[in-house]
């Protein structure tokens, strides 16, 4: 049994910057602060301008890669772009609708359910994809990959209460 004063080995392997980013993410999420809408336009502009060199991964978490997800408003029909962390899964990509642990799904999740044919951008490459919600078995298989890349996902799931954070599979369209 480990002493509560001993350091968590996984935590000590993360850089100080990574621990600060994770702490800040947990703080804002637990206080109901969601910065997604406020930072999206700048993030998307920097990502596009630099082909993902800026904004292509979560700072201090190099495995937490980010893509740009295009989606069309389910009610409005307005085309939007959202930066979203992803995990490559064979020739498909998986994204998690965490909304930083808030009690509701992100708007892009509802939009993709209504309009599943879309495009994503990873770096300079644009991919036509079709979105679908992962099955429970797929979610159970993929969820640990998200937590490994960005440990706050476990906190987000806890903070989301009864809402299960969905995973969406983005399959290539030809």
Coordinates of N, CA, C and O in Angstrom, one line a residue:
X1 N 0.8 -1.2 0.0 CA 0.0 0.0 0.0 C 0.9 1.2 0.0 O 1.9 1.3 0.7
X2 N 0.5 2.2 -0.8 CA 1.4 3.4 -0.9 C 1.0 4.4 0.1 O -0.1 4.6 0.5
X3 N 2.0 5.1 0.6 CA 1.8 6.2 1.6 C 1.3 7.4 0.9 O 1.8 7.7 -0.2
X4 N 0.4 8.1 1.5 CA -0.2 9.3 0.8 C 0.8 10.4 0.6 O 0.6 11.3 -0.2
X5 N 2.0 10.3 1.3 CA 3.0 11.3 1.1 C 3.9 11.0 -0.1 O 4.7 11.8 -0.5
X6 N 3.9 9.8 -0.6 CA 4.7 9.4 -1.7 C 4.2 10.0 -3.0 O 3.0 10.1 -3.2
X7 N 5.1 10.3 -3.9 CA 4.7 10.9 -5.2 C 4.1 9.9 -6.1 O 4.6 8.7 -6.1
X8 N 3.1 10.2 -6.8 CA 2.5 9.4 -7.9 C 3.5 9.3 -9.0 O 3.8 10.3 -9.6
X9 N 4.0 8.1 -9.3 CA 5.0 8.0 -10.4 C 4.6 8.6 -11.7 O 5.4 9.2 -12.4
X10 N 3.4 8.4 -12.1 CA 2.9 8.9 -13.4 C 2.9 10.5 -13.3 O 3.3 11.1 -14.3
X11 N 2.5 11.0 -12.2 CA 2.5 12.4 -12.1 C 3.9 13.0 -12.1 O 4.1 14.1 -12.7
X12 N 4.9 12.4 -11.4 CA 6.2 13.0 -11.4 C 6.9 12.9 -12.8 O 7.8 13.7 -13.0
X13 N 6.4 12.0 -13.7 CA 7.0 11.9 -15.0 C 6.6 13.1 -15.9 O 7.2 13.4 -16.9
X14 N 5.4 13.7 -15.6 CA 4.9 14.8 -16.4 C 5.7 16.1 -16.0 O 6.1 16.3 -14.9
X15 N 5.9 16.9 -17.0 CA 6.7 18.1 -16.8 C 5.9 19.1 -15.9 O 4.7 18.9 -15.7
X16 N 6.6 20.0 -15.3 CA 5.9 21.1 -14.5 C 4.8 21.8 -15.3 O 3.7 22.0 -14.9
X17 N 5.2 22.1 -16.6 CA 4.2 22.8 -17.5 C 2.9 21.9 -17.7 O 1.8 22.4 -17.6
X18 N 3.1 20.6 -17.9 CA 2.0 19.7 -18.0 C 1.1 19.6 -16.8 O -0.1 19.7 -16.9
X19 N 1.8 19.6 -15.6 CA 1.0 19.6 -14.4 C 0.3 20.9 -14.2 O -0.9 20.9 -13.7
X20 N 0.9 22.0 -14.5 CA 0.2 23.3 -14.4 C -1.0 23.4 -15.4 O -2.1 23.9 -15.0
X21 N -0.8 22.9 -16.6 CA -1.9 22.9 -17.6 C -3.1 22.1 -17.1 O -4.2 22.4 -17.2
X22 N -2.7 20.9 -16.6 CA -3.8 20.0 -16.1 C -4.5 20.6 -14.9 O -5.7 20.5 -14.8
X23 N -3.8 21.2 -14.0 CA -4.4 21.8 -12.8 C -5.3 22.9 -13.2 O -6.4 23.1 -12.7
X24 N -4.9 23.8 -14.2 CA -5.7 24.9 -14.6 C -7.0 24.4 -15.3 O -8.1 24.9 -15.1
X25 N -6.8 23.3 -16.1 CA -8.0 22.7 -16.8 C -9.0 22.2 -15.8 O -10.2 22.4 -15.9
X26 N -8.5 21.5 -14.8 CA -9.4 21.0 -13.7 C -10.1 22.1 -13.0 O -11.2 22.0 -12.6
X27 N -9.3 23.1 -12.6 CA -9.9 24.3 -11.9 C -11.0 24.9 -12.7 O -12.1 25.1 -12.1
X28 N -10.8 25.3 -13.9 CA -11.8 25.9 -14.7 C -13.0 25.0 -14.9 O -14.2 25.5 -14.7
X29 N -12.8 23.8 -15.1 CA -13.9 22.8 -15.3 C -14.7 22.6 -14.1 O -16.0 22.7 -14.1
X30 N -14.1 22.5 -13.0 CA -14.8 22.3 -11.7 C -15.6 23.5 -11.3 O -16.5 23.4 -10.5
X31 N -15.2 24.7 -11.8 CA -15.9 25.9 -11.4 C -16.9 26.3 -12.5 O -17.4 27.4 -12.6
X32 N -17.2 25.4 -13.5 CA -18.2 25.6 -14.5 C -17.7 26.6 -15.5 O -18.5 27.2 -16.3
X33 N -16.4 26.8 -15.6 CA -15.9 27.8 -16.6 C -15.5 27.0 -17.9 O -14.6 26.1 -17.8
X34 N -16.1 27.3 -19.0 CA -15.8 26.6 -20.2 C -15.2 27.6 -21.2 O -16.0 28.5 -21.6
X35 N -14.0 27.5 -21.6 CA -13.3 28.5 -22.4 C -13.4 28.2 -23.9 O -13.0 29.0 -24.7
X36 N -14.0 27.1 -24.3 CA -14.1 26.7 -25.7 C -14.6 27.8 -26.6 O -13.9 28.1 -27.6
X37 N -15.7 28.3 -26.3 CA -16.3 29.3 -27.2 C -15.4 30.6 -27.3 O -15.3 31.2 -28.3
X38 N -14.8 30.9 -26.2 CA -14.1 32.2 -26.1 C -12.7 32.1 -26.9 O -12.2 33.1 -27.4
X39 N -12.2 30.9 -27.0 CA -10.8 30.8 -27.6 C -10.9 30.1 -29.0 O -9.8 30.1 -29.6
X40 N -12.0 29.7 -29.4 CA -12.0 28.9 -30.7 C -11.6 29.7 -31.9 O -10.8 29.2 -32.7
X41 N -12.1 30.9 -32.1 CA -11.7 31.7 -33.3 C -10.2 31.9 -33.4 O -9.6 31.7 -34.5
X42 N -9.6 32.3 -32.3 CA -8.1 32.5 -32.4 C -7.4 31.2 -32.6 O -6.5 31.1 -33.4
X43 N -7.8 30.1 -31.9 CA -7.2 28.8 -32.1 C -7.3 28.3 -33.6 O -6.3 27.9 -34.2
X44 N -8.5 28.4 -34.1 CA -8.7 28.0 -35.5 C -7.8 28.8 -36.5 O -7.2 28.3 -37.4
X45 N -7.8 30.1 -36.3 CA -7.0 31.0 -37.2 C -5.5 30.7 -37.1 O -4.8 30.6 -38.1
X46 N -5.0 30.5 -35.9 CA -3.5 30.1 -35.7 C -3.2 28.8 -36.3 O -2.2 28.6 -37.0
X47 N -4.1 27.8 -36.1 CA -3.9 26.5 -36.6 C -3.9 26.5 -38.2 O -3.0 26.0 -38.8
X48 N -4.8 27.2 -38.8 CA -4.9 27.3 -40.2 C -3.6 28.0 -40.8 O -3.0 27.6 -41.8
X49 N -3.3 29.1 -40.2 CA -2.2 29.9 -40.7 C -0.9 29.2 -40.6 O 0.0 29.4 -41.5
X50 N -0.7 28.3 -39.6 CA 0.6 27.6 -39.4 C 0.5 26.1 -39.8 O 1.4 25.3 -39.5
X51 N -0.6 25.7 -40.4 CA -0.9 24.3 -40.7 C -0.7 23.4 -39.5 O -0.1 22.3 -39.6
X52 N -1.2 23.8 -38.4 CA -1.2 23.0 -37.2 C 0.1 23.1 -36.4 O 0.1 22.4 -35.3
X53 N 1.1 23.8 -36.8 CA 2.3 23.9 -36.0 C 2.0 24.6 -34.7 O 2.5 24.3 -33.6
X54 N 1.1 25.6 -34.7 CA 0.6 26.2 -33.5 C -0.9 25.8 -33.4 O -1.6 25.9 -34.4
X55 N -1.2 25.2 -32.3 CA -2.6 24.7 -32.1 C -2.8 23.3 -32.5 O -3.9 22.8 -32.4
X56 N -1.8 22.6 -32.9 CA -1.9 21.2 -33.4 C -1.9 20.2 -32.2 O -2.1 19.0 -32.5
X57 N -1.5 20.6 -31.1 CA -1.5 19.7 -29.9 C -1.7 20.6 -28.6 O -1.5 21.8 -28.7
X58 N -2.2 19.9 -27.6 CA -2.4 20.7 -26.4 C -1.1 21.0 -25.7 O -0.2 20.1 -25.6
X59 N -0.8 22.2 -25.3 CA 0.5 22.6 -24.8 C 0.9 21.6 -23.6 O 0.1 21.3 -22.8
X60 N 2.1 21.2 -23.7 CA 2.8 20.3 -22.7 C 2.3 18.9 -22.7 O 2.7 18.0 -22.0
X61 N 1.4 18.6 -23.6 CA 0.9 17.2 -23.8 C 1.0 16.9 -25.3 O 0.0 17.0 -26.1
X62 N 2.2 16.4 -25.7 CA 2.4 16.2 -27.2 C 1.6 15.2 -27.8 O 1.3 15.2 -29.0
X63 N 1.1 14.2 -27.0 CA 0.2 13.1 -27.5 C -1.2 13.6 -27.6 O -2.0 12.9 -28.2
X64 N -1.6 14.7 -27.1 CA -2.9 15.3 -27.1 C -3.0 16.1 -28.4 O -3.0 17.3 -28.3
X65 N -3.2 15.4 -29.5 CA -3.2 16.1 -30.8 C -4.6 16.7 -31.1 O -5.6 16.2 -30.6
X66 N -4.6 17.8 -31.9 CA -5.8 18.5 -32.2 C -6.1 18.6 -33.7 O -5.1 18.8 -34.4
X67 N -7.3 18.4 -34.0 CA -7.7 18.5 -35.4 C -8.8 19.7 -35.5 O -9.3 20.1 -34.4
X68 N -9.0 20.2 -36.7 CA -10.1 21.1 -36.9 C -11.3 20.4 -37.4 O -11.1 19.7 -38.5
X69 N -12.4 20.5 -36.8 CA -13.6 19.8 -37.1 C -14.6 20.8 -37.7 O -15.0 21.7 -37.1
X70 N -15.0 20.6 -39.0 CA -16.0 21.4 -39.6 C -17.3 20.8 -39.3 O -17.5 19.5 -39.3
X71 N -18.3 21.6 -39.0 CA -19.7 21.1 -38.8 C -20.7 22.1 -39.1 O -20.4 23.3 -39.1
X72 N -21.9 21.7 -39.4 CA -23.0 22.6 -39.8 C -24.0 22.6 -38.7 O -24.5 21.5 -38.3
X73 N -24.4 23.7 -38.3 CA -25.4 23.9 -37.3 C -26.7 23.1 -37.5 O -27.3 23.2 -38.6
X74 N -27.1 22.3 -36.6 CA -28.3 21.4 -36.8 C -29.6 22.3 -37.0 O -30.4 21.9 -37.8
X75 N -29.7 23.4 -36.3 CA -30.8 24.3 -36.4 C -30.6 25.5 -37.3 O -31.4 25.9 -38.1
X76 N -29.4 26.0 -37.3 CA -29.1 27.2 -38.0 C -28.6 27.0 -39.4 O -28.7 27.9 -40.3
X77 N -27.9 25.9 -39.7 CA -27.3 25.7 -41.0 C -26.0 26.4 -41.1 O -25.4 26.4 -42.2
X78 N -25.5 27.1 -40.1 CA -24.3 27.9 -40.2 C -23.1 26.9 -40.1 O -23.1 26.0 -39.2
X79 N -22.1 27.1 -40.9 CA -20.9 26.3 -41.0 C -20.0 26.8 -39.9 O -19.7 28.0 -39.8
X80 N -19.4 25.9 -39.1 CA -18.5 26.3 -38.0 C -17.3 25.3 -38.0 O -17.4 24.3 -38.6
X81 N -16.3 25.8 -37.3 CA -15.1 24.9 -37.2 C -14.7 24.9 -35.7 O -14.6 26.0 -35.1
X82 N -14.4 23.7 -35.2 CA -14.0 23.6 -33.8 C -12.7 22.8 -33.7 O -12.6 21.8 -34.3
X83 N -11.8 23.3 -32.8 CA -10.6 22.5 -32.5 C -10.9 21.4 -31.5 O -11.6 21.7 -30.5
X84 N -10.6 20.2 -31.8 CA -10.9 19.0 -31.0 C -9.8 18.1 -30.8 O -9.1 17.8 -31.8
X85 N -9.5 17.6 -29.6 CA -8.5 16.6 -29.4 C -8.9 15.3 -30.1 O -10.1 15.0 -30.1
X86 N -8.0 14.6 -30.7 CA -8.3 13.3 -31.4 C -7.3 12.2 -31.1 O -6.2 12.4 -30.6
X87 N -7.8 11.0 -31.5 CA -6.9 9.8 -31.4 C -7.1 9.1 -32.7 O -8.2 8.8 -33.2
X88 N -6.0 8.8 -33.4 CA -6.1 8.0 -34.6 C -6.4 6.6 -34.3 O -5.8 6.0 -33.3
X89 N -7.3 6.0 -35.1 CA -7.7 4.6 -34.8 C -7.8 3.9 -36.2 O -8.8 4.0 -36.8
X90 N -6.7 3.3 -36.6 CA -6.6 2.7 -37.9 C -6.7 3.9 -39.0 O -6.0 4.9 -38.9
X91 N -7.6 3.7 -39.9 CA -7.8 4.8 -40.9 C -8.9 5.8 -40.5 O -9.2 6.7 -41.2
X92 N -9.4 5.6 -39.3 CA -10.4 6.5 -38.7 C -9.8 7.4 -37.6 O -8.7 7.2 -37.2
X93 N -10.6 8.4 -37.2 CA -10.2 9.2 -36.1 C -11.3 9.2 -35.1 O -12.5 9.2 -35.4
X94 N -10.9 9.3 -33.8 CA -11.9 9.3 -32.7 C -11.8 10.7 -32.0 O -10.6 11.1 -31.8
X95 N -12.9 11.3 -31.6 CA -12.9 12.5 -30.9 C -13.9 12.3 -29.7 O -14.8 11.6 -29.8
X96 N -13.6 13.0 -28.6 CA -14.4 12.9 -27.4 C -15.1 14.2 -27.2 O -14.5 15.3 -27.2
X97 N -16.4 14.1 -26.9 CA -17.2 15.3 -26.6 C -17.2 15.7 -25.2 O -18.2 15.7 -24.5
X98 N -16.0 16.0 -24.7 CA -15.9 16.2 -23.2 C -16.5 17.6 -22.8 O -17.0 17.7 -21.7
X99 N -16.4 18.6 -23.6 CA -16.7 20.0 -23.2 C -16.2 20.3 -21.8 O -16.8 20.9 -21.0
X100 N -14.9 19.8 -21.6 CA -14.2 20.0 -20.4 C -15.0 19.6 -19.1 O -14.9 20.2 -18.1
X101 N -15.9 18.6 -19.3 CA -16.6 18.1 -18.2 C -17.9 18.8 -17.8 O -18.5 18.6 -16.7
X102 N -18.3 19.7 -18.7 CA -19.6 20.4 -18.4 C -20.8 19.4 -18.5 O -20.6 18.3 -19.1
X103 N -21.9 19.8 -18.0 CA -23.1 18.8 -17.9 C -23.8 18.6 -19.3 O -24.6 17.7 -19.4
X104 N -23.4 19.4 -20.3 CA -24.1 19.2 -21.6 C -23.0 18.8 -22.7 O -21.8 19.1 -22.5
X105 N -23.5 18.2 -23.7 CA -22.6 17.8 -24.9 C -22.2 19.1 -25.6 O -23.0 20.1 -25.6
X106 N -21.1 19.1 -26.3 CA -20.7 20.3 -27.1 C -21.6 20.4 -28.3 O -22.2 19.4 -28.8
X107 N -21.8 21.6 -28.8 CA -22.6 21.9 -29.9 C -22.2 21.0 -31.1 O -23.1 20.5 -31.8
X108 N -20.9 20.9 -31.3 CA -20.5 20.1 -32.5 C -21.0 18.7 -32.5 O -21.3 18.1 -33.5
X109 N -21.2 18.1 -31.3 CA -21.8 16.7 -31.2 C -23.2 16.7 -31.8 O -23.5 15.8 -32.6
X110 N -24.0 17.6 -31.4 CA -25.4 17.6 -31.9 C -25.4 17.9 -33.4 O -26.2 17.3 -34.2
X111 N -24.5 18.8 -33.8 CA -24.4 19.2 -35.3 C -24.0 17.9 -36.1 O -24.5 17.7 -37.2
X112 N -23.0 17.2 -35.6 CA -22.6 16.0 -36.4 C -23.6 14.9 -36.4 O -23.7 14.2 -37.4
X113 N -24.4 14.8 -35.4 CA -25.5 13.8 -35.4 C -26.5 14.2 -36.5 O -27.1 13.3 -37.2
X114 N -26.8 15.5 -36.7 CA -27.7 16.0 -37.7 C -27.1 16.0 -39.1 O -27.8 15.7 -40.1
X115 N -25.8 16.3 -39.2 CA -25.1 16.4 -40.5 C -23.8 15.7 -40.4 O -22.8 16.3 -40.2
X116 N -23.8 14.3 -40.5 CA -22.6 13.6 -40.3 C -21.5 13.6 -41.3 O -20.4 13.4 -41.1
X117 N -21.8 14.0 -42.6 CA -20.8 14.2 -43.6 C -20.1 15.5 -43.5 O -20.8 16.6 -43.5
X118 N -18.8 15.5 -43.3 CA -18.1 16.7 -43.0 C -16.6 16.6 -43.4 O -16.3 15.6 -44.1
X119 N -15.8 17.5 -43.0 CA -14.4 17.5 -43.2 C -13.6 17.8 -41.9 O -14.2 18.5 -41.0
X120 N -12.4 17.2 -41.8 CA -11.5 17.6 -40.7 C -10.2 18.0 -41.3 O -9.9 17.7 -42.5
X121 N -9.5 18.8 -40.6 CA -8.1 19.2 -41.0 C -7.1 18.8 -39.9 O -7.3 19.1 -38.7
X122 N -6.1 18.0 -40.3 CA -5.0 17.6 -39.5 C -3.8 18.2 -40.1 O -3.4 17.8 -41.2
X123 N -3.2 19.2 -39.4 CA -2.1 19.9 -40.0 C -2.5 20.6 -41.3 O -3.5 21.4 -41.3
X124 N -1.9 20.3 -42.4 CA -2.3 21.0 -43.7 C -3.3 20.1 -44.5 O -3.8 20.5 -45.5
X125 N -3.5 18.9 -44.0 CA -4.3 17.9 -44.8 C -5.8 18.0 -44.4 O -6.1 17.9 -43.2
X126 N -6.6 18.0 -45.4 CA -8.1 18.0 -45.2 C -8.6 16.7 -45.6 O -8.2 16.1 -46.6
X127 N -9.5 16.1 -44.7 CA -10.0 14.7 -45.0 C -11.5 14.8 -44.9 O -12.1 15.3 -44.0
X128 N -12.2 14.3 -46.0 CA -13.6 14.2 -45.9 C -14.0 12.9 -45.0 O -13.4 11.9 -45.2
X129 N -14.9 13.1 -44.1 CA -15.2 12.1 -43.1 C -16.7 12.0 -42.9 O -17.5 12.9 -43.3
X130 N -17.2 10.9 -42.4 CA -18.6 10.7 -42.0 C -18.5 10.3 -40.5 O -17.8 9.4 -40.1
X131 N -19.3 11.1 -39.7 CA -19.3 10.9 -38.2 C -20.3 9.9 -37.8 O -21.4 9.9 -38.3
X132 N -20.0 9.2 -36.7 CA -21.0 8.3 -36.1 C -20.6 8.2 -34.6 O -19.4 8.3 -34.3
X133 N -21.5 8.0 -33.7 CA -21.3 7.8 -32.3 C -20.7 6.4 -32.1 O -21.2 5.5 -32.6
X134 N -19.6 6.3 -31.3 CA -19.0 5.0 -31.0 C -20.0 4.2 -30.2 O -20.8 4.7 -29.4
X135 N -19.9 2.9 -30.5 CA -20.6 1.9 -29.7 C -20.1 1.9 -28.3 O -18.9 2.4 -28.1
X136 N -20.7 1.3 -27.4 CA -20.2 1.2 -26.0 C -18.9 0.4 -26.0 O -18.0 0.8 -25.3
X137 N -18.8 -0.6 -26.8 CA -17.5 -1.4 -26.8 C -16.4 -0.6 -27.4 O -15.3 -0.6 -26.9
X138 N -16.7 0.2 -28.4 CA -15.7 1.1 -29.0 C -15.2 2.1 -28.0 O -14.1 2.4 -27.9
X139 N -16.2 2.7 -27.3 CA -15.9 3.8 -26.4 C -15.0 3.2 -25.2 O -14.0 3.8 -24.9
X140 N -15.4 2.0 -24.8 CA -14.6 1.4 -23.7 C -13.1 1.1 -24.2 O -12.2 1.2 -23.4
X141 N -13.0 0.8 -25.4 CA -11.6 0.5 -26.0 C -10.8 1.8 -26.2 O -9.7 1.8 -25.9
X142 N -11.5 2.8 -26.6 CA -10.8 4.1 -27.0 C -10.6 5.0 -25.8 O -9.6 5.8 -25.8
X143 N -11.5 5.0 -24.8 CA -11.4 6.0 -23.7 C -10.0 6.0 -23.1 O -9.5 7.1 -22.8
X144 N -9.4 4.9 -22.8 CA -8.1 4.9 -22.1 C -7.0 5.7 -23.0 O -6.1 6.3 -22.4
X145 N -7.2 5.7 -24.3 CA -6.2 6.4 -25.1 C -6.3 7.9 -24.9 O -5.3 8.6 -24.9
X146 N -7.6 8.4 -24.7 CA -7.8 9.8 -24.4 C -7.2 10.2 -23.1 O -6.5 11.2 -22.9
X147 N -7.4 9.3 -22.1 CA -6.9 9.6 -20.7 C -5.4 9.5 -20.7 O -4.7 10.4 -20.1
X148 N -4.8 8.6 -21.5 CA -3.3 8.5 -21.5 C -2.7 9.8 -22.1 O -1.7 10.3 -21.7
X149 N -3.3 10.3 -23.2 CA -2.8 11.5 -23.9 C -3.1 12.7 -23.1 O -2.2 13.7 -23.1
X150 N -4.2 12.8 -22.4 CA -4.5 14.0 -21.6 C -5.3 13.5 -20.3 O -6.5 13.3 -20.4
X151 N -4.6 13.3 -19.2 CA -5.2 12.7 -18.0 C -6.4 13.4 -17.5 O -7.2 12.8 -16.7
X152 N -6.6 14.7 -17.8 CA -7.8 15.4 -17.3 C -9.1 14.8 -17.8 O -10.2 15.1 -17.3
X153 N -9.1 14.0 -18.9 CA -10.3 13.4 -19.3 C -11.0 12.6 -18.2 O -12.2 12.6 -18.2
X154 N -10.2 11.9 -17.4 CA -10.9 11.2 -16.3 C -11.6 12.2 -15.3 O -12.7 11.9 -14.9
X155 N -11.0 13.3 -15.1 CA -11.6 14.3 -14.2 C -12.8 14.9 -14.9 O -13.9 15.1 -14.3
X156 N -12.7 15.1 -16.3 CA -13.9 15.6 -17.0 C -15.0 14.7 -16.9 O -16.2 15.1 -16.7
X157 N -14.8 13.4 -17.0 CA -15.9 12.4 -16.9 C -16.5 12.4 -15.5 O -17.7 12.4 -15.4
X158 N -15.7 12.5 -14.5 CA -16.2 12.6 -13.1 C -17.0 13.9 -13.0 O -18.1 13.9 -12.4
X159 N -16.5 15.0 -13.5 CA -17.2 16.3 -13.3 C -18.5 16.4 -14.1 O -19.4 17.1 -13.8
X160 N -18.6 15.6 -15.2 CA -19.8 15.6 -16.1 C -21.0 15.0 -15.4 O -22.1 15.0 -15.9
X161 N -20.8 14.4 -14.2 CA -21.9 13.7 -13.5 C -22.4 12.5 -14.2 O -21.7 11.7 -14.6
X162 N -23.7 12.5 -14.4 CA -24.4 11.4 -15.0 C -24.2 11.4 -16.6 O -24.5 10.4 -17.2
X163 N -23.7 12.4 -17.1 CA -23.5 12.5 -18.6 C -22.2 11.7 -19.0 O -21.1 11.9 -18.5
X164 N -22.4 10.7 -19.8 CA -21.3 9.9 -20.3 C -20.7 10.7 -21.5 O -21.4 11.0 -22.4
X165 N -19.4 11.0 -21.4 CA -18.8 11.7 -22.5 C -18.7 10.8 -23.7 O -18.2 9.7 -23.6
X166 N -19.4 11.3 -24.8 CA -19.4 10.4 -26.0 C -18.1 10.5 -26.8 O -17.4 11.5 -26.7
X167 N -17.9 9.4 -27.5 CA -16.8 9.4 -28.4 C -17.4 9.3 -29.8 O -18.3 8.5 -30.0
X168 N -16.9 10.1 -30.7 CA -17.4 10.1 -32.1 C -16.3 9.5 -33.0 O -15.2 9.9 -32.9
X169 N -16.7 8.6 -33.9 CA -15.8 8.0 -34.9 C -15.9 8.8 -36.2 O -17.0 9.0 -36.7
X170 N -14.8 9.3 -36.7 CA -14.8 10.0 -38.0 C -14.2 9.0 -39.0 O -13.0 8.8 -39.0
X171 N -15.0 8.5 -39.8 CA -14.6 7.5 -40.8 C -14.3 8.2 -42.2 O -15.1 9.1 -42.6
X172 N -13.3 7.7 -42.9 CA -13.0 8.4 -44.2 C -14.1 8.2 -45.2 O -14.7 7.1 -45.2
X173 N -14.4 9.2 -45.9 CA -15.3 9.2 -47.0 C -14.5 9.2 -48.3 O -13.6 10.0 -48.4
X174 N -14.9 8.5 -49.2 CA -14.2 8.5 -50.5 C -15.0 9.2 -51.6 O -16.1 9.3 -51.6

